[in-house]
Short mmCIF file of C-alpha atoms in Angstrom, two decimals:
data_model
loop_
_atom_site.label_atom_id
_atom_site.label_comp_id
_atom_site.label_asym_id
_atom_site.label_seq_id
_atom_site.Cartn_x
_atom_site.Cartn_y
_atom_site.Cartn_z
CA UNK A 440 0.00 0.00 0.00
CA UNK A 441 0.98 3.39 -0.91
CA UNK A 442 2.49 5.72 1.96
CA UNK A 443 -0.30 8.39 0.85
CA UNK A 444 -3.00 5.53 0.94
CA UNK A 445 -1.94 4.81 4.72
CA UNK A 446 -1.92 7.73 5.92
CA UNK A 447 -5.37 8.30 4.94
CA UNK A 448 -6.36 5.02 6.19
CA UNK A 449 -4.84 5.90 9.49
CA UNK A 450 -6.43 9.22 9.78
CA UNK A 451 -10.12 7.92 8.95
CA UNK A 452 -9.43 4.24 10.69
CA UNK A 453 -12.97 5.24 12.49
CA UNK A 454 -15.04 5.36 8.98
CA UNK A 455 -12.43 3.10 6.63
CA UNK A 456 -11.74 -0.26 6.40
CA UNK A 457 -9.61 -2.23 4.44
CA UNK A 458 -11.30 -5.38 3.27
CA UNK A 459 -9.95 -8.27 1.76
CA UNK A 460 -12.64 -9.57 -1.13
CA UNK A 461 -12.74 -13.23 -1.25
CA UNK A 462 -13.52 -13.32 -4.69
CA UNK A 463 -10.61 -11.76 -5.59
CA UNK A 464 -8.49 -13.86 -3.77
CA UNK A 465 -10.11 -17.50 -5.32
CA UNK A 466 -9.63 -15.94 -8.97
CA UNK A 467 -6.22 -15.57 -8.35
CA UNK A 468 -5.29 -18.50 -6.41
CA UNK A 469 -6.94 -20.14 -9.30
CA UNK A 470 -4.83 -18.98 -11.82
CA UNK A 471 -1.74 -19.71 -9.55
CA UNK A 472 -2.79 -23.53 -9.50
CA UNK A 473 -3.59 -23.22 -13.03
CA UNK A 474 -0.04 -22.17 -13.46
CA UNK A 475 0.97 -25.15 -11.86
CA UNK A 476 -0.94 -27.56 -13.64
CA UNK A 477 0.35 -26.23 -16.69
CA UNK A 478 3.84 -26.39 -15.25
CA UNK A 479 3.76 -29.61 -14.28
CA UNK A 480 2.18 -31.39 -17.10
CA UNK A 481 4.80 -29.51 -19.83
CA UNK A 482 7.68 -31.40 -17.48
CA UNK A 483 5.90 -34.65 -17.12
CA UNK A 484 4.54 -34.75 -21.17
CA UNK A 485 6.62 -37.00 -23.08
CA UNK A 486 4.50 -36.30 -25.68
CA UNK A 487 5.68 -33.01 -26.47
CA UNK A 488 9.02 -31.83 -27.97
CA UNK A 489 10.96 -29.84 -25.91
CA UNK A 490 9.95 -26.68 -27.56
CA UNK A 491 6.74 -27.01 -26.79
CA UNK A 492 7.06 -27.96 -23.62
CA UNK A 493 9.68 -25.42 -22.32
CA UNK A 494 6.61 -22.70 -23.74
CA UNK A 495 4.47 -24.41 -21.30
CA UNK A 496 6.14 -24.38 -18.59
CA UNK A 497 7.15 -20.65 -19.18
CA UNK A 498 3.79 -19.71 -19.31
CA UNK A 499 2.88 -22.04 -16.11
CA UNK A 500 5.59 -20.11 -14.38
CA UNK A 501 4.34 -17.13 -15.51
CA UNK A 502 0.78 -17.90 -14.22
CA UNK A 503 1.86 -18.59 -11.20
CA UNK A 504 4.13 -15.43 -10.72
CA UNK A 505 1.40 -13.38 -12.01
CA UNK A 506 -1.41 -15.27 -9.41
CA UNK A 507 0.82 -15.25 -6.46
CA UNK A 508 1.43 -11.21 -6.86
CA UNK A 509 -2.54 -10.56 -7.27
CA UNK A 510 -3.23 -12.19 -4.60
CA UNK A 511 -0.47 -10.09 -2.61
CA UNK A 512 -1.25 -6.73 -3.70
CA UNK A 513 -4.67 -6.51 -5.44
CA UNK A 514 -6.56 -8.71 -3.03
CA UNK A 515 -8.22 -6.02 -0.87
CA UNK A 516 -10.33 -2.63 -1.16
CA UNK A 517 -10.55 0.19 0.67
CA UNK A 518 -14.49 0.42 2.34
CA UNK A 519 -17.26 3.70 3.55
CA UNK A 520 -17.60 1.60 7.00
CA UNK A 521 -21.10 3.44 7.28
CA UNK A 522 -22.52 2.87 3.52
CA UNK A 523 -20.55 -0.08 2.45
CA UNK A 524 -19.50 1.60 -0.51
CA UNK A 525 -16.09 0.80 -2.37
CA UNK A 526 -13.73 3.97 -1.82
CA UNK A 527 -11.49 4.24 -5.40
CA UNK A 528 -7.53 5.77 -4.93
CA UNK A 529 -7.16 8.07 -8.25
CA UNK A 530 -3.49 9.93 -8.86
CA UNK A 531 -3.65 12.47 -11.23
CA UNK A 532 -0.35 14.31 -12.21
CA UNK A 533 -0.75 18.18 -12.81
CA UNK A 534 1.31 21.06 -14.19
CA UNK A 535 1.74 23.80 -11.43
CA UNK A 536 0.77 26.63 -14.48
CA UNK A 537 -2.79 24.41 -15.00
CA UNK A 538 -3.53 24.16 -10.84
CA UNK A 539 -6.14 26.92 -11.16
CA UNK A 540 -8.25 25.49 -13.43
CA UNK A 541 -8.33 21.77 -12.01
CA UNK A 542 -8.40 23.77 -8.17
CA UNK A 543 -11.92 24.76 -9.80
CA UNK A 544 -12.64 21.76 -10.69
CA UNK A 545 -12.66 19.83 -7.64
CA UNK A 546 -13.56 22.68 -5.52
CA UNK A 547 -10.26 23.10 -3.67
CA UNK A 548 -8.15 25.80 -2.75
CA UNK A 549 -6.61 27.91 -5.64
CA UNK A 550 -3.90 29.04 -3.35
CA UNK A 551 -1.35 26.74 -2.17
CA UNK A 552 1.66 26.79 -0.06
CA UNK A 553 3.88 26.17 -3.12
CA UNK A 554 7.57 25.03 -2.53
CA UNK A 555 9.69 25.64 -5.54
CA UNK A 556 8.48 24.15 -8.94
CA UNK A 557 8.15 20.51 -8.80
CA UNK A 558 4.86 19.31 -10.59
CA UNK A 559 2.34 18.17 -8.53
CA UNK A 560 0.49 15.19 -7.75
CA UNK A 561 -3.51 15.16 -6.71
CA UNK A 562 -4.79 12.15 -4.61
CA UNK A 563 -8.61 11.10 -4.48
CA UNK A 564 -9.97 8.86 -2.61
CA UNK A 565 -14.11 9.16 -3.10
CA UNK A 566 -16.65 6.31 -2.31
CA UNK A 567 -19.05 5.14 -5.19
CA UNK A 568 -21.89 6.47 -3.25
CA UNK A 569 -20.10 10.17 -3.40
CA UNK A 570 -20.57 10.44 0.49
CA UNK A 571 -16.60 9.83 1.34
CA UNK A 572 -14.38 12.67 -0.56
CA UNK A 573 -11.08 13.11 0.30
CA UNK A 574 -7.89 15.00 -1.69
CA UNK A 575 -4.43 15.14 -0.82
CA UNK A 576 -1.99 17.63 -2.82
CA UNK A 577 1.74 17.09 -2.93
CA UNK A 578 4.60 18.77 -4.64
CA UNK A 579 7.36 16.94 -6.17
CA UNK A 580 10.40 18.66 -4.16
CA UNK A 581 13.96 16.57 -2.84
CA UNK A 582 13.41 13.70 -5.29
CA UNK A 583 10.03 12.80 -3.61
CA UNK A 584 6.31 14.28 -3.49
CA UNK A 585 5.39 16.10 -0.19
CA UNK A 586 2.10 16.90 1.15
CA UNK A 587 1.07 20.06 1.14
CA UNK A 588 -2.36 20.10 1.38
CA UNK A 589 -4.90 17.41 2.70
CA UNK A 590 -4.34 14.80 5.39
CA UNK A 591 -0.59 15.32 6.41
CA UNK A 592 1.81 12.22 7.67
CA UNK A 593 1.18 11.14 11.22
#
């Protein structure tokens, strides 16, 4: 999980949950056995040439790579405890010269504490249901973004 995600998640612990969706996790465990299987059979097959077989088992390695990191990193969502609604993470990259007009867009503050000229980076985090809105600005300064308006690091 993201360092921005967390500290969001930490801030709003009392209305945000992070759920795991079971789903989710038996698709990709599936497709990690399938990898397997596929794996497997291309090294016990006599019947095909070695060609053929060493494409198997690439792709039944592949599989299983593929499965195993689903299942570690895109397993779980982040949840509106009180509505049950799916909260979606969107990063948007912005020009400092175009802040205005997206500012106006999302109904936040023209004015920022700007810190040099780094571009900047605008974090959402809004529930289907539009009842959970949350935005975090940071500037790219020192080789690394930096919050400089929204939910700050704890």
């Amino acid at each position: 999980m993201d360092n921005n995600i967390k500290n969001v998640v930490s801030q709003w612990s009392n209305v945000i949950s992070n759920r795991k969706d079971a789903s989710k996790i038996f698709l990709n465990i599936a497709l990690s056995v399938l990898g397997v299987l596929i794996a497997v059979m291309s090294l016990m097959s006599r019947s095909l040439n070695s060609i053929t077989a060493l494409c198997c088992l690439a792709v039944g390695a592949t599989l299983l790579g593929v499965g195993l990191w689903l299942v570690t990193n895109h397993s779980s969502n982040l949840c509106y405890i009180p509505t049950g609604s799916r909260i979606r993470h969107n990063k948007r990259y912005v020009n400092r010269n175009e802040w205005s007009k997206v500012a106006s867009e999302f109904g936040l503050e023209p004015l920022l504490p700007f810190v040099g000229n780094g571009e900047l980076m605008l974090d959402t985090f809004t529930s289907d249901d539009g009842k959970f809105n949350v935005y975090m600005v940071s500037q790219f300064v020192d080789f690394e973004y930096k919050v400089i308006f929204g939910p700050a690091e704890k």
